[in-house]
Amino acid sequence: MTTTRPSFTQIYMGLARSMSERSTCRRLNVGCVITTTDYRKVLAVGYNGNVSGGANDCDTHGEAAVGNCGCLHAEENAVINCDSPRGTPKLVFCTHLPCKMCAKRLVNLGGVHKVFYEAQYRLSESPAVFQAASIHVQQYAQVVSVAVGNAATANALRDLPSRIARLCRGRSELEHPDTADFVLGQLRMVVEALLTETEK
């Protein structure tokens, strides 16, 4: 019997997603994991939320909370929790592309060789910060191996993200662009993986 073992990248991205489930931010749930480059040790974890001992909620809500909800970011908390020396080589796994300020924090943490992220963030300034510090950034997309039966099915899959976007309009839980972009981004990655399998 042949079994497919998950890669360490899959495992730690899965852990980052699990950490994001502890987030108390109303706008976006984010998780972060910092490991050694040989994947043998988890050095720190973090998720976005309010100050320890504070309310499990954002300080501000609605449009005023965009970029100013009062929650510490997942990467920020992971950096705070990481007590490994600067010289320790590190990998970072995030559910979302870090913001510019969190990129700077990760640079100052020292020893970060590579940052994996799964979903895009509403701002995309951080890659330039990482590049200037010679830190490689890679978007992670887990390949789904499923056969798609025929061209009609493939065409239906291509149209699926836009159809779901139309259905989601007006739903309060998806009204914020960050949440909608994350959901649709995940869906597009699955569709692309399915179509890639079909074309092999």
Coordinates of N, CA and C in Angstrom, one line a residue:
M1 N 0.9 -1.2 0.0 CA 0.0 0.0 0.0 C 0.9 1.2 0.0
T2 N 0.6 2.2 -0.9 CA 1.4 3.4 -1.0 C 0.7 4.5 -0.4
T3 N 1.3 5.2 0.6 CA 0.7 6.4 1.2 C 1.5 7.6 0.9
T4 N 0.8 8.7 0.7 CA 1.5 10.0 0.5 C 1.7 10.7 1.8
R5 N 3.0 11.0 2.1 CA 3.2 11.7 3.4 C 3.2 13.2 3.1
P6 N 2.6 13.9 4.0 CA 2.6 15.4 3.9 C 4.0 15.9 4.0
S7 N 4.3 17.0 3.2 CA 5.6 17.7 3.3 C 5.6 18.5 4.6
F8 N 6.8 18.9 5.0 CA 6.8 19.8 6.2 C 6.2 21.1 5.9
T9 N 6.3 21.6 4.7 CA 5.6 22.8 4.3 C 4.1 22.7 4.5
Q10 N 3.5 21.6 4.1 CA 2.1 21.3 4.3 C 1.7 21.3 5.8
I11 N 2.6 20.6 6.5 CA 2.3 20.5 8.0 C 2.3 21.9 8.6
Y12 N 3.3 22.7 8.4 CA 3.4 24.0 9.0 C 2.4 25.0 8.5
M13 N 2.1 24.9 7.2 CA 1.0 25.8 6.7 C -0.3 25.4 7.4
G14 N -0.5 24.1 7.6 CA -1.7 23.6 8.3 C -1.7 24.1 9.7
L15 N -0.6 24.1 10.4 CA -0.5 24.7 11.7 C -0.8 26.1 11.7
A16 N -0.3 26.9 10.8 CA -0.6 28.3 10.7 C -2.1 28.5 10.5
R17 N -2.8 27.7 9.7 CA -4.2 27.8 9.5 C -4.9 27.5 10.8
S18 N -4.4 26.5 11.6 CA -5.0 26.1 12.8 C -4.9 27.3 13.8
M19 N -3.7 27.9 13.8 CA -3.5 29.0 14.7 C -4.4 30.2 14.4
S20 N -4.7 30.4 13.1 CA -5.6 31.5 12.7 C -7.0 31.3 13.3
E21 N -7.4 30.1 13.6 CA -8.7 29.8 14.2 C -8.9 30.4 15.6
R22 N -7.7 30.7 16.2 CA -7.8 31.3 17.6 C -7.9 32.8 17.5
S23 N -7.8 33.4 16.3 CA -7.9 34.8 16.1 C -9.2 35.4 16.6
T24 N -9.1 36.6 17.2 CA -10.3 37.2 17.7 C -10.6 38.5 16.9
C25 N -9.9 38.7 15.8 CA -10.2 39.8 14.9 C -11.4 39.6 14.1
R26 N -12.3 40.6 14.0 CA -13.5 40.4 13.2 C -13.3 40.5 11.7
R27 N -12.1 41.2 11.3 CA -11.9 41.5 9.9 C -11.3 40.3 9.2
L28 N -10.2 39.7 9.8 CA -9.5 38.7 9.1 C -8.8 37.8 10.1
N29 N -8.8 36.5 9.9 CA -8.1 35.6 10.8 C -6.8 35.1 10.2
V30 N -5.7 35.4 10.9 CA -4.4 35.1 10.4 C -3.6 34.3 11.4
G31 N -2.8 33.4 10.9 CA -1.9 32.6 11.7 C -0.5 32.6 11.2
C32 N 0.5 32.4 12.1 CA 1.9 32.5 11.7 C 2.7 31.5 12.5
V33 N 3.6 30.8 11.9 CA 4.5 29.8 12.5 C 5.9 30.1 12.1
I34 N 6.8 30.1 13.0 CA 8.3 30.2 12.8 C 9.0 28.9 13.1
T35 N 9.8 28.4 12.2 CA 10.5 27.1 12.5 C 11.9 27.3 12.1
T36 N 12.7 26.2 12.4 CA 14.1 26.2 12.0 C 14.1 25.7 10.5
T37 N 15.1 26.0 9.8 CA 15.2 25.7 8.4 C 15.3 24.2 8.1
D38 N 15.6 23.4 9.1 CA 15.6 21.9 8.9 C 14.3 21.3 9.3
Y39 N 13.3 22.2 9.6 CA 11.9 21.8 9.9 C 11.8 21.0 11.2
R40 N 12.8 20.9 12.0 CA 12.8 20.0 13.2 C 12.2 20.7 14.4
K41 N 12.2 22.0 14.4 CA 11.7 22.7 15.6 C 10.8 23.9 15.3
V42 N 9.7 24.0 16.0 CA 8.8 25.1 15.9 C 9.3 26.1 17.0
L43 N 9.7 27.3 16.5 CA 10.3 28.3 17.4 C 9.3 29.2 18.0
A44 N 8.2 29.5 17.3 CA 7.2 30.4 17.8 C 5.9 30.3 16.9
V45 N 4.8 30.6 17.5 CA 3.5 30.7 16.8 C 2.9 32.0 17.2
G46 N 1.9 32.4 16.3 CA 1.2 33.6 16.6 C -0.1 33.7 15.8
Y47 N -1.1 34.5 16.3 CA -2.3 34.8 15.6 C -2.7 36.2 15.9
N48 N -3.5 36.8 15.1 CA -3.9 38.2 15.3 C -5.0 38.3 16.3
G49 N -4.9 39.3 17.2 CA -5.9 39.5 18.2 C -5.5 40.6 19.1
N50 N -6.3 40.9 20.1 CA -6.1 42.0 21.0 C -5.0 41.7 22.0
V51 N -4.7 42.6 22.9 CA -3.7 42.5 23.9 C -4.1 41.4 24.9
S52 N -3.1 40.6 25.4 CA -3.3 39.6 26.4 C -4.1 40.1 27.6
G53 N -5.2 39.5 27.9 CA -6.0 39.9 29.0 C -7.0 40.9 28.7
G54 N -7.0 41.4 27.4 CA -7.9 42.4 26.9 C -9.2 41.7 26.4
A55 N -10.0 42.5 25.8 CA -11.3 41.9 25.2 C -10.9 41.1 24.0
N56 N -11.6 40.0 23.8 CA -11.4 39.2 22.6 C -12.2 39.8 21.5
D57 N -11.8 41.0 21.1 CA -12.5 41.7 20.0 C -11.6 42.8 19.5
C58 N -12.0 43.4 18.4 CA -11.2 44.5 17.9 C -11.6 45.8 18.7
D59 N -10.7 46.8 18.7 CA -11.0 48.0 19.4 C -12.0 48.9 18.6
T60 N -11.9 48.8 17.2 CA -12.8 49.6 16.4 C -13.5 48.6 15.4
H61 N -14.6 49.0 14.8 CA -15.3 48.2 13.9 C -15.7 48.9 12.7
G62 N -16.2 48.2 11.7 CA -16.7 48.8 10.4 C -15.5 49.4 9.6
E63 N -15.8 50.4 8.8 CA -14.9 50.9 7.9 C -13.7 51.6 8.6
A64 N -14.0 52.1 9.8 CA -12.9 52.7 10.6 C -11.9 51.7 11.1
A65 N -12.2 50.4 11.0 CA -11.3 49.4 11.5 C -10.3 48.9 10.4
V66 N -10.5 49.4 9.2 CA -9.6 48.9 8.1 C -8.2 49.5 8.4
G67 N -7.2 48.6 8.7 CA -5.9 49.1 9.0 C -5.7 49.7 10.4
N68 N -6.8 49.6 11.2 CA -6.8 50.3 12.5 C -7.7 49.6 13.5
C69 N -7.8 48.3 13.4 CA -8.7 47.6 14.3 C -8.2 47.4 15.7
G70 N -6.9 47.7 15.9 CA -6.4 47.6 17.2 C -5.8 46.2 17.6
C71 N -5.9 45.2 16.7 CA -5.4 43.9 16.9 C -3.9 43.8 16.6
L72 N -3.1 43.1 17.4 CA -1.7 42.8 17.0 C -1.8 41.8 15.9
H73 N -0.9 41.9 14.9 CA -0.8 41.0 13.8 C -0.2 39.6 14.2
A74 N -0.6 38.6 13.5 CA -0.1 37.2 13.8 C 1.5 37.2 13.8
E75 N 2.1 37.8 12.7 CA 3.5 37.8 12.6 C 4.2 38.6 13.8
E76 N 3.5 39.6 14.2 CA 4.0 40.5 15.3 C 4.0 39.6 16.6
N77 N 2.9 38.9 16.8 CA 2.9 38.1 18.0 C 3.9 36.9 18.0
A78 N 4.1 36.4 16.8 CA 5.1 35.3 16.6 C 6.5 35.8 16.9
V79 N 6.8 37.0 16.4 CA 8.1 37.6 16.7 C 8.3 37.8 18.2
I80 N 7.2 38.3 18.8 CA 7.3 38.6 20.3 C 7.5 37.2 21.0
N81 N 6.9 36.2 20.5 CA 7.0 34.9 21.2 C 8.3 34.1 20.9
C82 N 9.1 34.6 19.9 CA 10.3 33.9 19.4 C 11.5 34.4 20.2
D83 N 12.1 33.4 21.0 CA 13.2 33.8 21.9 C 14.5 33.2 21.3
S84 N 14.5 32.7 20.1 CA 15.7 32.1 19.5 C 16.6 33.2 19.1
P85 N 17.9 32.9 19.1 CA 18.9 34.0 18.8 C 18.8 34.4 17.3
R86 N 19.2 35.7 17.1 CA 19.1 36.2 15.7 C 19.8 35.4 14.7
G87 N 20.9 34.7 15.1 CA 21.6 33.9 14.1 C 21.0 32.6 13.8
T88 N 20.0 32.2 14.5 CA 19.3 30.9 14.2 C 18.6 31.0 12.8
P89 N 18.9 30.2 11.8 CA 18.2 30.2 10.5 C 16.7 29.8 10.7
K90 N 15.9 30.6 10.1 CA 14.4 30.5 10.3 C 13.6 30.4 9.0
L91 N 12.5 29.7 9.1 CA 11.5 29.8 8.1 C 10.2 30.3 8.7
V92 N 9.4 31.0 7.9 CA 8.1 31.6 8.4 C 7.0 31.1 7.5
F93 N 5.9 30.7 8.1 CA 4.7 30.2 7.4 C 3.5 31.1 7.9
C94 N 2.9 31.8 6.9 CA 1.8 32.7 7.2 C 0.6 32.3 6.4
T95 N -0.6 32.5 7.0 CA -1.8 32.2 6.2 C -2.0 33.3 5.1
H96 N -1.4 34.5 5.4 CA -1.6 35.7 4.5 C -0.2 36.3 4.3
L97 N -0.1 37.0 3.2 CA 1.1 37.8 2.9 C 1.3 38.8 4.1
P98 N 2.4 38.9 4.7 CA 2.6 39.9 5.8 C 2.5 41.3 5.3
C99 N 2.0 42.2 6.2 CA 2.0 43.6 5.8 C 3.4 44.2 5.9
K100 N 3.6 45.4 5.5 CA 4.9 46.0 5.4 C 5.6 46.1 6.8
M101 N 4.9 46.5 7.8 CA 5.4 46.6 9.1 C 5.8 45.2 9.7
C102 N 5.0 44.2 9.4 CA 5.3 42.9 9.9 C 6.5 42.3 9.2
A103 N 6.7 42.7 7.9 CA 7.9 42.3 7.2 C 9.1 42.9 7.8
K104 N 9.0 44.1 8.2 CA 10.2 44.8 8.9 C 10.5 44.1 10.2
R105 N 9.4 43.7 10.9 CA 9.6 43.0 12.2 C 10.3 41.6 12.0
L106 N 9.9 40.9 10.9 CA 10.6 39.7 10.6 C 12.0 39.9 10.2
V107 N 12.3 40.9 9.5 CA 13.7 41.2 9.1 C 14.5 41.5 10.4
N108 N 14.0 42.3 11.3 CA 14.7 42.6 12.5 C 14.8 41.4 13.5
L109 N 13.9 40.4 13.3 CA 14.0 39.1 14.1 C 15.4 38.5 13.9
G110 N 15.8 38.6 12.6 CA 17.1 38.0 12.3 C 17.0 36.5 11.9
G111 N 17.8 36.1 10.9 CA 17.9 34.7 10.6 C 16.8 34.2 9.7
V112 N 15.8 35.0 9.3 CA 14.8 34.5 8.4 C 15.3 34.4 7.0
H113 N 15.2 33.1 6.5 CA 15.6 32.8 5.1 C 14.5 32.9 4.1
K114 N 13.3 32.5 4.6 CA 12.2 32.3 3.6 C 10.9 32.5 4.3
V115 N 9.9 33.1 3.6 CA 8.6 33.3 4.1 C 7.6 32.7 3.1
F116 N 6.8 31.7 3.6 CA 5.7 31.1 2.8 C 4.4 31.8 3.3
Y117 N 3.6 32.1 2.3 CA 2.3 32.6 2.6 C 1.3 32.0 1.7
E118 N 0.0 31.9 2.1 CA -1.0 31.2 1.4 C -1.9 32.2 0.6
A119 N -2.4 33.2 1.2 CA -3.4 34.1 0.6 C -2.8 35.5 0.5
Q120 N -3.2 36.3 -0.5 CA -2.8 37.7 -0.7 C -3.4 38.5 0.4
Y121 N -2.8 39.6 0.8 CA -3.3 40.6 1.7 C -3.8 41.8 0.9
R122 N -4.6 42.7 1.5 CA -5.1 43.8 0.8 C -4.0 44.8 0.4
L123 N -2.8 44.7 1.1 CA -1.7 45.5 0.7 C -0.5 44.6 0.3
S124 N 0.3 45.0 -0.7 CA 1.3 44.2 -1.2 C 2.7 44.9 -1.2
E125 N 3.0 45.6 -0.1 CA 4.2 46.3 -0.1 C 5.4 45.5 0.5
S126 N 5.1 44.4 1.2 CA 6.1 43.7 1.9 C 7.1 42.9 1.1
P127 N 6.8 42.4 -0.1 CA 7.8 41.7 -0.9 C 9.0 42.6 -1.2
A128 N 8.9 43.9 -1.3 CA 10.0 44.8 -1.6 C 10.9 44.8 -0.3
V129 N 10.3 44.8 0.9 CA 11.0 44.8 2.1 C 11.8 43.5 2.3
F130 N 11.2 42.4 2.0 CA 11.9 41.1 2.1 C 13.0 41.1 1.1
Q131 N 12.7 41.5 -0.2 CA 13.8 41.5 -1.2 C 15.0 42.3 -0.8
A132 N 14.8 43.4 -0.2 CA 15.9 44.3 0.2 C 16.7 43.6 1.3
A133 N 16.1 42.7 2.0 CA 16.8 42.0 3.1 C 17.3 40.6 2.7
S134 N 17.1 40.3 1.4 CA 17.5 39.0 0.8 C 16.8 37.8 1.4
I135 N 15.5 38.1 1.7 CA 14.6 37.0 2.2 C 13.7 36.6 1.1
H136 N 13.6 35.3 0.8 CA 12.8 34.9 -0.3 C 11.4 34.7 0.2
V137 N 10.4 35.1 -0.7 CA 9.0 35.0 -0.4 C 8.3 34.1 -1.4
Q138 N 7.5 33.2 -1.0 CA 6.9 32.2 -1.9 C 5.4 32.0 -1.5
Q139 N 4.5 32.2 -2.4 CA 3.1 31.9 -2.2 C 2.9 30.4 -2.3
Y140 N 2.3 29.8 -1.3 CA 2.1 28.4 -1.2 C 0.7 28.0 -1.7
A141 N 0.6 27.0 -2.6 CA -0.6 26.5 -3.1 C -0.6 25.0 -3.1
Q142 N -1.3 24.4 -2.2 CA -1.3 22.9 -2.2 C -2.0 22.4 -3.4
V143 N -1.3 21.5 -4.1 CA -1.8 20.9 -5.3 C -2.9 19.8 -5.0
V144 N -4.0 20.0 -5.6 CA -5.1 19.0 -5.4 C -5.1 18.1 -6.6
S145 N -4.9 16.8 -6.4 CA -4.9 15.9 -7.5 C -6.2 15.2 -7.7
V146 N -7.0 15.8 -8.6 CA -8.4 15.2 -8.9 C -8.6 15.3 -10.4
A147 N -9.1 14.2 -10.9 CA -9.4 14.2 -12.4 C -10.7 15.0 -12.7
V148 N -10.6 15.8 -13.7 CA -11.8 16.5 -14.2 C -12.3 15.8 -15.4
G149 N -13.5 15.4 -15.5 CA -14.0 14.5 -16.5 C -13.9 15.0 -17.9
N150 N -14.4 16.2 -18.3 CA -14.5 16.6 -19.6 C -14.4 18.1 -19.8
A151 N -14.4 18.6 -21.0 CA -14.3 20.0 -21.3 C -15.4 20.8 -20.6
A152 N -16.6 20.3 -20.6 CA -17.8 21.0 -20.0 C -17.6 21.2 -18.5
T153 N -17.0 20.2 -17.9 CA -16.7 20.3 -16.4 C -15.7 21.3 -16.2
A154 N -14.6 21.3 -17.1 CA -13.5 22.3 -16.9 C -14.1 23.7 -17.1
N155 N -14.9 23.9 -18.1 CA -15.5 25.3 -18.3 C -16.4 25.7 -17.1
A156 N -17.1 24.7 -16.5 CA -17.9 25.0 -15.3 C -17.0 25.4 -14.2
L157 N -15.9 24.8 -14.0 CA -15.0 25.1 -13.0 C -14.4 26.5 -13.1
R158 N -14.1 26.8 -14.4 CA -13.5 28.2 -14.7 C -14.5 29.3 -14.2
D159 N -15.8 29.0 -14.4 CA -16.8 30.0 -14.1 C -17.2 30.0 -12.6
L160 N -16.7 29.0 -11.9 CA -17.2 28.8 -10.5 C -16.8 30.0 -9.6
P161 N -15.6 30.5 -9.6 CA -15.3 31.6 -8.7 C -16.2 32.8 -8.9
S162 N -16.5 33.2 -10.1 CA -17.3 34.4 -10.4 C -18.8 34.1 -10.0
R163 N -19.2 32.9 -10.2 CA -20.6 32.5 -9.8 C -20.7 32.6 -8.2
I164 N -19.7 32.1 -7.5 CA -19.8 32.2 -6.1 C -19.7 33.6 -5.6
A165 N -18.8 34.4 -6.3 CA -18.7 35.8 -5.9 C -20.1 36.5 -6.0
R166 N -20.8 36.2 -7.1 CA -22.2 36.8 -7.2 C -23.1 36.4 -6.1
L167 N -23.0 35.1 -5.7 CA -23.9 34.6 -4.7 C -23.5 35.2 -3.3
C168 N -22.3 35.5 -3.1 CA -21.8 36.0 -1.8 C -22.1 37.5 -1.6
R169 N -22.4 38.2 -2.7 CA -22.6 39.7 -2.5 C -23.8 39.9 -1.6
G170 N -23.6 40.8 -0.6 CA -24.6 41.1 0.3 C -24.6 40.3 1.6
R171 N -23.8 39.2 1.6 CA -23.8 38.4 2.8 C -22.8 39.1 3.8
S172 N -23.3 39.3 5.0 CA -22.6 40.2 6.0 C -21.2 39.5 6.4
E173 N -21.1 38.2 6.4 CA -19.9 37.6 6.8 C -18.8 37.7 5.8
L174 N -19.2 38.1 4.5 CA -18.3 38.2 3.5 C -18.2 39.6 2.9
E175 N -18.7 40.6 3.7 CA -18.9 41.9 3.2 C -17.5 42.6 3.1
H176 N -16.6 42.2 3.9 CA -15.3 42.9 3.9 C -14.4 42.4 2.7
P177 N -13.7 43.2 2.0 CA -12.9 42.8 0.8 C -11.9 41.8 1.2
D178 N -11.2 41.9 2.4 CA -10.2 41.0 2.8 C -10.7 39.5 2.8
T179 N -11.9 39.4 3.5 CA -12.5 38.1 3.6 C -12.9 37.5 2.3
A180 N -13.5 38.3 1.5 CA -14.0 37.8 0.2 C -12.8 37.5 -0.7
D181 N -11.7 38.3 -0.7 CA -10.5 38.0 -1.5 C -9.9 36.7 -1.0
F182 N -9.9 36.4 0.3 CA -9.3 35.2 0.8 C -10.1 34.0 0.3
V183 N -11.4 34.0 0.5 CA -12.2 32.9 0.1 C -12.1 32.6 -1.4
L184 N -12.2 33.7 -2.2 CA -12.1 33.5 -3.7 C -10.7 33.1 -4.1
G185 N -9.7 33.6 -3.4 CA -8.3 33.2 -3.7 C -8.1 31.7 -3.5
Q186 N -8.6 31.2 -2.4 CA -8.5 29.8 -2.1 C -9.2 29.0 -3.2
L187 N -10.4 29.5 -3.6 CA -11.2 28.7 -4.6 C -10.4 28.7 -5.9
R188 N -9.9 29.9 -6.3 CA -9.1 29.9 -7.6 C -8.0 29.0 -7.6
M189 N -7.3 28.8 -6.4 CA -6.1 27.9 -6.4 C -6.6 26.5 -6.6
V190 N -7.7 26.1 -6.0 CA -8.2 24.8 -6.2 C -8.6 24.5 -7.7
V191 N -9.3 25.5 -8.2 CA -9.8 25.4 -9.6 C -8.5 25.3 -10.6
E192 N -7.5 26.1 -10.3 CA -6.3 26.0 -11.2 C -5.6 24.7 -11.1
A193 N -5.6 24.1 -9.8 CA -5.0 22.8 -9.6 C -5.8 21.7 -10.4
L194 N -7.1 21.8 -10.3 CA -8.0 20.9 -11.0 C -7.8 20.9 -12.5
L195 N -7.7 22.1 -13.0 CA -7.5 22.3 -14.5 C -6.1 21.9 -14.9
T196 N -5.1 22.1 -14.1 CA -3.8 21.6 -14.4 C -3.7 20.1 -14.5
E197 N -4.4 19.4 -13.6 CA -4.5 18.0 -13.6 C -5.2 17.5 -14.9
T198 N -6.2 18.2 -15.3 CA -7.0 17.8 -16.5 C -6.1 17.9 -17.8
E199 N -5.2 18.9 -17.8 CA -4.4 19.2 -19.0 C -3.2 18.3 -19.1
K200 N -2.9 17.5 -18.0 CA -1.7 16.7 -18.1 C -1.9 15.5 -19.0

